[in-house]
Coordinates of C-alpha atoms in Angstrom, one line a residue:
X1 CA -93.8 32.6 -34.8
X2 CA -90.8 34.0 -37.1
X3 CA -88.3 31.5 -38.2
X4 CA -84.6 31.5 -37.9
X5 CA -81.0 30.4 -38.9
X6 CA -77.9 31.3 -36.8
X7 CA -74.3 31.4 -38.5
X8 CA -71.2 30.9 -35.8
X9 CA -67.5 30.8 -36.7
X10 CA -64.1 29.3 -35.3
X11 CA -65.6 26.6 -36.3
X12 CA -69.2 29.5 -37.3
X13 CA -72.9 29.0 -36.9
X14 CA -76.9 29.1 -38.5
X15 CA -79.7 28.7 -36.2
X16 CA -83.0 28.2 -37.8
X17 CA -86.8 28.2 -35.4
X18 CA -89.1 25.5 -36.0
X19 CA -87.2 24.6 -39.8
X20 CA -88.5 21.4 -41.1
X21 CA -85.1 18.9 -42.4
X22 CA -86.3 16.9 -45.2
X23 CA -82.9 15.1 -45.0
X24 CA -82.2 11.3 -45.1
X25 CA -79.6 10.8 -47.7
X26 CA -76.0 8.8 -46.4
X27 CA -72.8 10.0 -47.3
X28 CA -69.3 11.3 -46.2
X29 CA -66.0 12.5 -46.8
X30 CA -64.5 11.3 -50.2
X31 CA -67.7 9.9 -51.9
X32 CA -69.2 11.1 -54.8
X33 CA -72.8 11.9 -54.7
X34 CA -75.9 10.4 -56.2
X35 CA -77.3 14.1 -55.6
X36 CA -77.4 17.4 -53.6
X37 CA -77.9 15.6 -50.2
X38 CA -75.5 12.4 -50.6
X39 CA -73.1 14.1 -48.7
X40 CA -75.1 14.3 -45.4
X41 CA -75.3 11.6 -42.6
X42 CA -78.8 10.4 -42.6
X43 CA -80.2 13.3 -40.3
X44 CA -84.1 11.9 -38.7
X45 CA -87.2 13.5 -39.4
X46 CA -87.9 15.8 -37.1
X47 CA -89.2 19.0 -36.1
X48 CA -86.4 21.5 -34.4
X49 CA -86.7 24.8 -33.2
X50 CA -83.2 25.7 -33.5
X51 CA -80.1 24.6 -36.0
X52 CA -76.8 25.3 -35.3
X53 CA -74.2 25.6 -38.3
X54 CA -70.8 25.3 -37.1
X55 CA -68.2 25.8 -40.1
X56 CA -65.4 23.2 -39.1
X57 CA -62.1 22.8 -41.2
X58 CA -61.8 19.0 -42.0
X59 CA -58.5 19.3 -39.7
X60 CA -59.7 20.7 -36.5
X61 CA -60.7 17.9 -34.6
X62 CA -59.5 19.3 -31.5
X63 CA -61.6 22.4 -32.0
X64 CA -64.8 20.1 -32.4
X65 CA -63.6 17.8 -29.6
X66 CA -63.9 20.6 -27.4
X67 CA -66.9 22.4 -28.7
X68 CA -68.7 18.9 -28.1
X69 CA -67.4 19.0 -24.7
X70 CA -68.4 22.3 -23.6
X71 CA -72.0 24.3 -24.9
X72 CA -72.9 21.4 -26.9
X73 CA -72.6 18.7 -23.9
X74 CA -74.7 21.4 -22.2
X75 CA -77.1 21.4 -24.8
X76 CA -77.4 17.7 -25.4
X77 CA -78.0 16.8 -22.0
X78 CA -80.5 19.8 -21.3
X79 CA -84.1 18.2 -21.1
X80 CA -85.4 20.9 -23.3
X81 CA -83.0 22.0 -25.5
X82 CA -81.9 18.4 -26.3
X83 CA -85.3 18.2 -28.2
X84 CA -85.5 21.6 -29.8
X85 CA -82.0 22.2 -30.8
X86 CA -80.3 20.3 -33.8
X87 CA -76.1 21.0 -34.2
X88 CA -74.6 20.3 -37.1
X89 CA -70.8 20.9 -37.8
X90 CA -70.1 21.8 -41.6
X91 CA -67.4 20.1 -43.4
X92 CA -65.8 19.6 -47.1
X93 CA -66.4 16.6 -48.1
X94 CA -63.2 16.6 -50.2
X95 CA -59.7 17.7 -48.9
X96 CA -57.3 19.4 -51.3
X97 CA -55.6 16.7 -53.3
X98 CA -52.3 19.7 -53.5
X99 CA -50.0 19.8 -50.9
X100 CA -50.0 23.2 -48.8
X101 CA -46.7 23.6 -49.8
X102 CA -47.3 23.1 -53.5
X103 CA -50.4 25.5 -53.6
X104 CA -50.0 29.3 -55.5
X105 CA -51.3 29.9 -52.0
X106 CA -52.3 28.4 -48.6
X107 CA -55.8 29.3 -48.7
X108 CA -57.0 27.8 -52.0
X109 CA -56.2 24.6 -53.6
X110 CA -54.6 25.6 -56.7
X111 CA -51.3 23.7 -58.0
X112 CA -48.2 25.7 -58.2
X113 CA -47.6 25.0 -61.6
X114 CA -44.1 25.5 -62.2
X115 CA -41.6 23.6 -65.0
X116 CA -38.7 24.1 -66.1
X117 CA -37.6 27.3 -64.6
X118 CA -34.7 29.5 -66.1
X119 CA -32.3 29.9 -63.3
X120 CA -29.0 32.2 -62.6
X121 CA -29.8 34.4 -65.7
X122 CA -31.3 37.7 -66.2
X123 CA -35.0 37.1 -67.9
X124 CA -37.0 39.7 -70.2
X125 CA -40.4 39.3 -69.1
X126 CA -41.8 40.8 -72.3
X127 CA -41.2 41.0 -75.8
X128 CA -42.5 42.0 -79.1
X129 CA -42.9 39.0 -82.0
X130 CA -40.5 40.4 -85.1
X131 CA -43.8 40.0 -87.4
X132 CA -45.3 43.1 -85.2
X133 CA -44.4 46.9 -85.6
X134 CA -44.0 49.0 -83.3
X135 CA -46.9 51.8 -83.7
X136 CA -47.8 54.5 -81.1
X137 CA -50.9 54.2 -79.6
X138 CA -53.4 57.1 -78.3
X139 CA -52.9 56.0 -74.8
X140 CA -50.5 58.1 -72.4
X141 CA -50.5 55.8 -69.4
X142 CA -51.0 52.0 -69.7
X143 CA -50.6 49.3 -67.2
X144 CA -50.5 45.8 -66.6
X145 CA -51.2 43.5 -63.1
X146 CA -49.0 41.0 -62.1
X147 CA -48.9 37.9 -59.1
X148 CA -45.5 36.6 -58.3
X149 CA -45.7 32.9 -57.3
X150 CA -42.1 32.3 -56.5
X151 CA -39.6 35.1 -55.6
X152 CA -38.1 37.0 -57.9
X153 CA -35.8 40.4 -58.4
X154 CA -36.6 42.9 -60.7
X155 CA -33.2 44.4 -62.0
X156 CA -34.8 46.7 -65.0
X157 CA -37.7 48.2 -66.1
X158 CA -38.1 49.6 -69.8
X159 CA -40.4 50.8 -72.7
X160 CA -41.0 49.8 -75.9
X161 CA -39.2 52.4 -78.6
X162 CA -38.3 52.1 -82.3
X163 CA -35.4 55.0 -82.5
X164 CA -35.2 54.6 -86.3
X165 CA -31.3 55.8 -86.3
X166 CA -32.4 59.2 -85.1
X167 CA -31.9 58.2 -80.9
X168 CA -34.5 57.9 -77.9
X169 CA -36.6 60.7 -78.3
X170 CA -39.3 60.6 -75.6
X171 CA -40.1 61.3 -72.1
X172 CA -41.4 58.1 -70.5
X173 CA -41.6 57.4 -66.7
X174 CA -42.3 53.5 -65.6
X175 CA -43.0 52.7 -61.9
X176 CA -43.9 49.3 -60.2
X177 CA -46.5 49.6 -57.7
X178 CA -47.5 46.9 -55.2
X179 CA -51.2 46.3 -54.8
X180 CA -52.9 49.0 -52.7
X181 CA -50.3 50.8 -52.4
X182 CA -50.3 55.0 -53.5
X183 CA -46.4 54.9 -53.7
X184 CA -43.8 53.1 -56.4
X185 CA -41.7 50.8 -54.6
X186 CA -39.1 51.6 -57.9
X187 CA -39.2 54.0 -61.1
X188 CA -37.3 54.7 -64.0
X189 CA -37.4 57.8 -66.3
X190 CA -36.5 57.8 -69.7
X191 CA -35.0 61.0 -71.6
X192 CA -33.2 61.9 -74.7
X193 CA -29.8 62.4 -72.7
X194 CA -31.2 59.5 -70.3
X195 CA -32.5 56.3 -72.4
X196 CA -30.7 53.7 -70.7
X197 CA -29.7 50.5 -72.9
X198 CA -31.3 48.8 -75.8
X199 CA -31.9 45.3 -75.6
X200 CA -34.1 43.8 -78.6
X201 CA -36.6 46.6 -79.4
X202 CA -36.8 47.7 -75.4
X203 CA -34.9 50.3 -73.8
X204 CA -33.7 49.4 -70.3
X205 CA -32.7 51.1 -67.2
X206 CA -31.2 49.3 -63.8
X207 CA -33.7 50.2 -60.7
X208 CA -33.3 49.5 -57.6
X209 CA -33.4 46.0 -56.6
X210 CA -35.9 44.3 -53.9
X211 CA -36.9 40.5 -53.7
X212 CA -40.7 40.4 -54.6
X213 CA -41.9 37.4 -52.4
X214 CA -44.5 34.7 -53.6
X215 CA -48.1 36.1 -53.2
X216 CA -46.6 39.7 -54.2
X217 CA -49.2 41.3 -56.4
X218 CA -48.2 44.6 -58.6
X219 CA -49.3 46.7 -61.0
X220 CA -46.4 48.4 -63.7
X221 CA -47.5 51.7 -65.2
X222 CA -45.6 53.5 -68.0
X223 CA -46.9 57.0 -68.2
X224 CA -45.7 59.2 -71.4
X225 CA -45.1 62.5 -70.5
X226 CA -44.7 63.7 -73.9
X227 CA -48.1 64.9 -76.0
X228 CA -47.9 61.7 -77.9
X229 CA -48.7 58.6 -76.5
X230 CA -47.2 55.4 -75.7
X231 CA -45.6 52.5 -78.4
X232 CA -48.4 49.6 -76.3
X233 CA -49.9 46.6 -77.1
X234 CA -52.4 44.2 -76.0
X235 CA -51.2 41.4 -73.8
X236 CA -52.3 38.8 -76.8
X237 CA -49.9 39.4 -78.6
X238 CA -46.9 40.4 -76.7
X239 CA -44.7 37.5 -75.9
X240 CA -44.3 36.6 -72.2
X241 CA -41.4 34.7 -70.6
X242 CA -43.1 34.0 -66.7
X243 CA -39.6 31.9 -66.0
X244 CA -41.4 28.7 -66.0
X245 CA -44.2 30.0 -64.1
X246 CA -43.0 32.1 -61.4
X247 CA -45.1 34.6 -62.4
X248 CA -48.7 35.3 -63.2
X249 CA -50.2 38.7 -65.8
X250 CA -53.2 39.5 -64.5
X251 CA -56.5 40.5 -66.9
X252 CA -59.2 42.6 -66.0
X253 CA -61.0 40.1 -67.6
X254 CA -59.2 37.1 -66.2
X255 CA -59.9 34.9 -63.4
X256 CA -58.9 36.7 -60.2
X257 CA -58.3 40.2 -61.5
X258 CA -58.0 43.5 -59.8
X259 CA -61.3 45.5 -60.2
X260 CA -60.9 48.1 -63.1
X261 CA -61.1 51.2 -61.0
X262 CA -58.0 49.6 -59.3
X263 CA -55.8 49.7 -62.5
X264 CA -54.2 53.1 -63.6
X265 CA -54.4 53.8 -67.6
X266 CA -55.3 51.5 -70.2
X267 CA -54.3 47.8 -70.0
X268 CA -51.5 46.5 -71.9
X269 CA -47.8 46.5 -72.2
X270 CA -46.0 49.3 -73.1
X271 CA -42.5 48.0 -72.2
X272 CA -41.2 45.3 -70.0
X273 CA -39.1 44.1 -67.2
X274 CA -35.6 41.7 -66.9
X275 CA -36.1 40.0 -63.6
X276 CA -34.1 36.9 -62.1
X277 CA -35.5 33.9 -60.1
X278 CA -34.3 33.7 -56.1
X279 CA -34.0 30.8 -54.0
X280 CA -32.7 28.9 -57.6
X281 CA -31.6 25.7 -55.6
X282 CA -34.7 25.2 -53.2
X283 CA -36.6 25.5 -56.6
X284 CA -35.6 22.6 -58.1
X285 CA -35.1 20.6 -54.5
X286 CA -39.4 21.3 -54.4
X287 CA -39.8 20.5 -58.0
X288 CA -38.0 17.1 -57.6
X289 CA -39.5 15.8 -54.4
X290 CA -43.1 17.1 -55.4
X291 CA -44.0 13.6 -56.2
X292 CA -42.9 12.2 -53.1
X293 CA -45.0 14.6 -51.5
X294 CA -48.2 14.4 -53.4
X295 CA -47.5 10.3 -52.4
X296 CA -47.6 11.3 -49.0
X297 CA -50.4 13.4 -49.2
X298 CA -52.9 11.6 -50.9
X299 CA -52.3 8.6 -48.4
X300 CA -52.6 11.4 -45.0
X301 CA -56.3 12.6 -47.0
X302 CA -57.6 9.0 -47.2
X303 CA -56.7 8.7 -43.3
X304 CA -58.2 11.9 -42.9
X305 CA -61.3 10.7 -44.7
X306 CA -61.2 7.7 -42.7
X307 CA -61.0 9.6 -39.3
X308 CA -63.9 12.1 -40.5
X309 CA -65.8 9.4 -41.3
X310 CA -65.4 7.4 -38.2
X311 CA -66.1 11.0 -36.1
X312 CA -69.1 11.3 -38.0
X313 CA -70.2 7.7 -37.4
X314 CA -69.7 8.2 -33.6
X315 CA -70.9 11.7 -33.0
X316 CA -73.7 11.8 -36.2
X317 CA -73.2 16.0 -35.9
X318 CA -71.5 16.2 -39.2
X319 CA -73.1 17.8 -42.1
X320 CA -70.3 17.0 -45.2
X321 CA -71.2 19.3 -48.3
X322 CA -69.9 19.0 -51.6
X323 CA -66.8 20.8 -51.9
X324 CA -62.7 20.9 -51.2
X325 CA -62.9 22.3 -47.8
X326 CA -60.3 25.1 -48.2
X327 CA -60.2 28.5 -46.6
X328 CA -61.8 29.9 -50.8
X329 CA -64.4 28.0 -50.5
X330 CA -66.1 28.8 -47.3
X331 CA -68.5 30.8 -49.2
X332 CA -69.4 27.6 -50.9
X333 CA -69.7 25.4 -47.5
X334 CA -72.2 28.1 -46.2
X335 CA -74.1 28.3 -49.7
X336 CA -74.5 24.1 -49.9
X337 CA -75.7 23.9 -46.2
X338 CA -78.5 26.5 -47.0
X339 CA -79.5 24.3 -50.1
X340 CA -79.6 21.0 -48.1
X341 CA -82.6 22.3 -45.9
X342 CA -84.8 22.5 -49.3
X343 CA -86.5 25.5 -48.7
X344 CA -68.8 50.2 -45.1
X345 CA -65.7 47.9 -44.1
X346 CA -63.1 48.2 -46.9
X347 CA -62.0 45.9 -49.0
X348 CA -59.0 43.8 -49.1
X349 CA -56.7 43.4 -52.3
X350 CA -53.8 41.2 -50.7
X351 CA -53.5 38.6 -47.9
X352 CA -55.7 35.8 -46.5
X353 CA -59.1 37.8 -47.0
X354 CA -58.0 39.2 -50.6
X355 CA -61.0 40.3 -52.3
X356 CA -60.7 40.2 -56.2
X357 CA -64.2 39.9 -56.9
X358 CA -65.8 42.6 -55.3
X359 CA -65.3 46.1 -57.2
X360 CA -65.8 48.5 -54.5
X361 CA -63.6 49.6 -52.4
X362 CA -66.0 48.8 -49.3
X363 CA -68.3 45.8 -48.4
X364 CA -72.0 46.6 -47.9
X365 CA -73.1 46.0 -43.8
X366 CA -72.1 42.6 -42.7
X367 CA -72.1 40.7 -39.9
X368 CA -68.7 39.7 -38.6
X369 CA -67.8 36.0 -39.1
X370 CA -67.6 35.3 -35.3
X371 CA -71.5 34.5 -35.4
X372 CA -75.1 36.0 -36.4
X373 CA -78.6 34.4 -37.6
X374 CA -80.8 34.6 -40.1
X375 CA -84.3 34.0 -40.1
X376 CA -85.8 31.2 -42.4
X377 CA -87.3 32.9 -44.9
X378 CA -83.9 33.9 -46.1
X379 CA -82.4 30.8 -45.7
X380 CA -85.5 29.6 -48.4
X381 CA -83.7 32.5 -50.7
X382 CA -80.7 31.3 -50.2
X383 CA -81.3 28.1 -50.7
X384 CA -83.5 28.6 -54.0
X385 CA -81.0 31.1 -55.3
X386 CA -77.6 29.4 -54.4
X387 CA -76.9 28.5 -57.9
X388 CA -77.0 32.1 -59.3
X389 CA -75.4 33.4 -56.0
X390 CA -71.8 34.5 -56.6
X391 CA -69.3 33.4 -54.0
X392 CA -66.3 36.3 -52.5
X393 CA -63.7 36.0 -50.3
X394 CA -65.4 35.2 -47.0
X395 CA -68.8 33.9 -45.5
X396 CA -69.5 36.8 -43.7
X397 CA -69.2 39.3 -46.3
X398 CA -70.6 37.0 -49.1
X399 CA -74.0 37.4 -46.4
X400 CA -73.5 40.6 -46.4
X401 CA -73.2 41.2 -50.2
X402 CA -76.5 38.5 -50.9
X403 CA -78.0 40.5 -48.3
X404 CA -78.0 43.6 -49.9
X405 CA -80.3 42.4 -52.7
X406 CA -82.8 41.8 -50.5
X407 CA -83.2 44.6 -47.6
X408 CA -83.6 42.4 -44.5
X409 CA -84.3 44.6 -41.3
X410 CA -81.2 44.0 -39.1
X411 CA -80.7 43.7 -35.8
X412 CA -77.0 44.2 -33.4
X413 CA -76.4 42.3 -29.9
X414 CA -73.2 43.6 -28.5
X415 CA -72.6 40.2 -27.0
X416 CA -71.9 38.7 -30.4
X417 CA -68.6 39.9 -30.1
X418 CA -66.1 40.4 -33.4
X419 CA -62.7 40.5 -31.4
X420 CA -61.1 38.1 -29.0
X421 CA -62.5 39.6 -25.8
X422 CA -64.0 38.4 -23.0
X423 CA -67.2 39.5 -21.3
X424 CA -69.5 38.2 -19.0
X425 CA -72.8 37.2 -21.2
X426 CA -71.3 37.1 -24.5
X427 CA -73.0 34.6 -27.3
X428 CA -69.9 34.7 -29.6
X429 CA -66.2 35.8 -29.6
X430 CA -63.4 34.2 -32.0
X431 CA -60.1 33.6 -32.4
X432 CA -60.0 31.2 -29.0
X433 CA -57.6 27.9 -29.3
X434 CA -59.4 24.9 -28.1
X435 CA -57.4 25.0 -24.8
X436 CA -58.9 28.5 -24.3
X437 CA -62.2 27.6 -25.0
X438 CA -62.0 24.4 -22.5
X439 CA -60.7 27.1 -19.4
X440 CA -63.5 29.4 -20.2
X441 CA -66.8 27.0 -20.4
X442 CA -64.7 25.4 -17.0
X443 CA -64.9 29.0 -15.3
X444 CA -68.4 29.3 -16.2
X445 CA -69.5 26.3 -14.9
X446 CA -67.7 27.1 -11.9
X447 CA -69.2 30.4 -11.7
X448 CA -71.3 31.5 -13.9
X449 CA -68.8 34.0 -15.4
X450 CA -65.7 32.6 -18.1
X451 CA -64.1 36.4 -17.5
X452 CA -64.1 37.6 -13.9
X453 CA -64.1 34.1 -11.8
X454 CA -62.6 33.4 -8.1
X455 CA -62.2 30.2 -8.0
X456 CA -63.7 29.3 -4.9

């Protein structure tokens, strides 16, 4: 008989036939592990025909409460399935020790790390050190990447140029691009009877001005249109002023980076920007209560703890796995619940499923993160390869990337359904609240049918 392992999501699910769990190691939410398995409540020795994965946020208690109280009630008190069936809700064992509203973003757990900032002044983001001249390069168009982490205005944009007495003698266009985006949101060209204004050793022109919000990712590209190229250097050793921090450059070799074929030119900087910092007041009102809010937040995180573990301890359908349960690391919840058993969509740049890992500009076939399954033969690959396995922006499309490697035959149900949609049959659909899931098991019961049911 061939093996299997099922992956649902709102909460998103593996299903694995007759798997063997070799699990009995105790654990929960907060503790540190004596191993691999120490975050797992002891789970019995027993044969199952079926395992059931549910990837559960450490918050959504309701959304549990009511998947206990619908399909898995029905399961559990099923004289069959009760003894074939094992479900197991995944969780982080650690919540993010940042608040939300102190993270670079809401979906990762990475401090905001701002300090100081220069406020209610103009701000040249780059700058040449004295002790370096200014050479011309071979390079007609060069570019740099850029996150914004608080919100800014850009007032200028300008190129690097010694004019030796003689005047601004080249033709040089700069434009600021936002990430996946064909057209400049701004430009400035630079002539001989149109340089602008020196400042330092940059040449500066006024664009038109638009607040770049936190999150904003861009991409500045100074394209010569003269024979000779561009006066550029390498971002080591250009000075940059980020504010404080508001700001991030971004290397193609750096963590989180745009994929090269992304980027237009060379990388470097051939020029700079002044900006100014927005919101200047709310800045420094965030900055000074951010201890009273870490305070806080530590203490709601060791209640949290408490309640997981106390849900756990009732209900003993919790899987914890070793990692900060953040929206990032879903990749890495799915990767360490596949270890514990011992055995052409395009690509996003921006938003909640930004992809700065992948390099192509489409995904290989994937199975939507609403629900699929896997047989256990490559949960064993997974599992023995999960240290060398590379995690990307989702769970669904990190399968589908693993999966490429290995050629597995697919199979498509048109019942596991990708959008929120109703229909009569389905196995999976997403997106439901846990009121919404509570009417439609209650209309199924009633009927036999969540979609089309006459109450009778």
């Amino acid at each position: 008989m061939r093996n299997w392992l099922v992956l649902l999501c709102p909460c998103a699910v593996g299903v694995a036939l007759h798997l063997w769990l070799l699990l009995s190691c105790p654990g929960g939410p907060g503790r540190h592990p004596a191993g691999p398995l120490a975050f797992f409540p002891q789970w019995k020795l027993k044969h199952y025909d079926v395992i059931v994965g549910v990837l559960s946020a450490r918050h959504n208690h309701e959304l549990r409460g009511v998947i206990r109280d619908t399909w898995f009630k029905h399961l559990k008190q099923h004289p069959a399935l009760s003894q074939r069936v094992l479900v197991k809700f995944i969780i982080g064992a650690h919540g993010c020790a940042v608040p939300v509203e102190d993270r670079e973003d809401p979906y990762s757990c990475k401090l905001l790390n701002i300090s100081n900032p220069v406020l209610n002044q103009e701000i040249e983001a780059f700058s040449l050190p004295e002790d370096v001249p200014s050479v011309l390069s071979e390079d007609r168009i060069v570019s740099v990447n850029f996150r914004v982490l608080y919100p800014i205005v850009i007032t200028s944009l300008g190129v690097f140029y010694e004019a030796d007495g003689v005047g601004f003698q080249r033709n040089i266009t700069v434009k600021l691009y936002q990430a996946e985006h064909e057209e400049a949101l701004f430009s400035a060209r630079f002539s001989p009877p149109s340089c602008g204004v020196q400042v330092n050793r940059l040449w500066y022109k006024p664009v038109e001005q638009f607040i770049l919000p936190e999150s904003f990712e861009g991409t500045i590209v100074w394209e010569s249109q003269d024979l000779q190229g561009l006066v550029s250097r390498n971002l080591h050793k250009v000075m940059v002023n980020d504010g404080g921090g508001v700001f991030r450059v971004i290397t193609q070799a750096g963590e989180g980076s745009l994929p090269h074929e992304l980027t237009e030119g060379v990388e470097g900087i051939a020029g700079g920007f002044i900006y100014t910092i927005q919101e200047g007041d709310a800045l420094l009102k965030s900055l000074h209560t951010r201890p009273e809010r870490f305070t806080s937040h530590i203490k709601n995180l060791e209640k949290e703890d408490a309640l997981l573990k106390e849900e756990s301890s009732t209900y003993d359908d919790i899987a914890f796995v070793d990692v900060i349960d953040t929206y990032r690391n879903v990749p890495a919840k799915l990767l360490n619940f596949y270890r514990c058993f011992r055995l052409n969509w395009a690509v996003d740049r921006t938003g909640k499923w930004q992809e700065l890992e992948y390099p192509s500009p489409a995904y290989p076939a994937f199975a939507c993160g609403s629900g699929y399954v896997i047989s256990k033969d490559i949960v064993q690959w997974l599992a023995s390869n999960s240290e060398r396995l590379k995690t990307y922006q989702g769970e669904d499309v990190s399968m589908g990337i693993w999966m490429a490697a290995v050629g597995p035959k697919r199979y498509q149900d048109s019942l596991w359904l990708c959008e929120k949609t109703c229909e009569s049959g389905m196995l999976s659909s997403p997106q439901y609240s846990p009121q919404e899931l509570s009417e439609l098991w209650r209309l199924k019961e009633l009927c036999g049918d969540p979609c089309r049911c006459e109450e009778r």
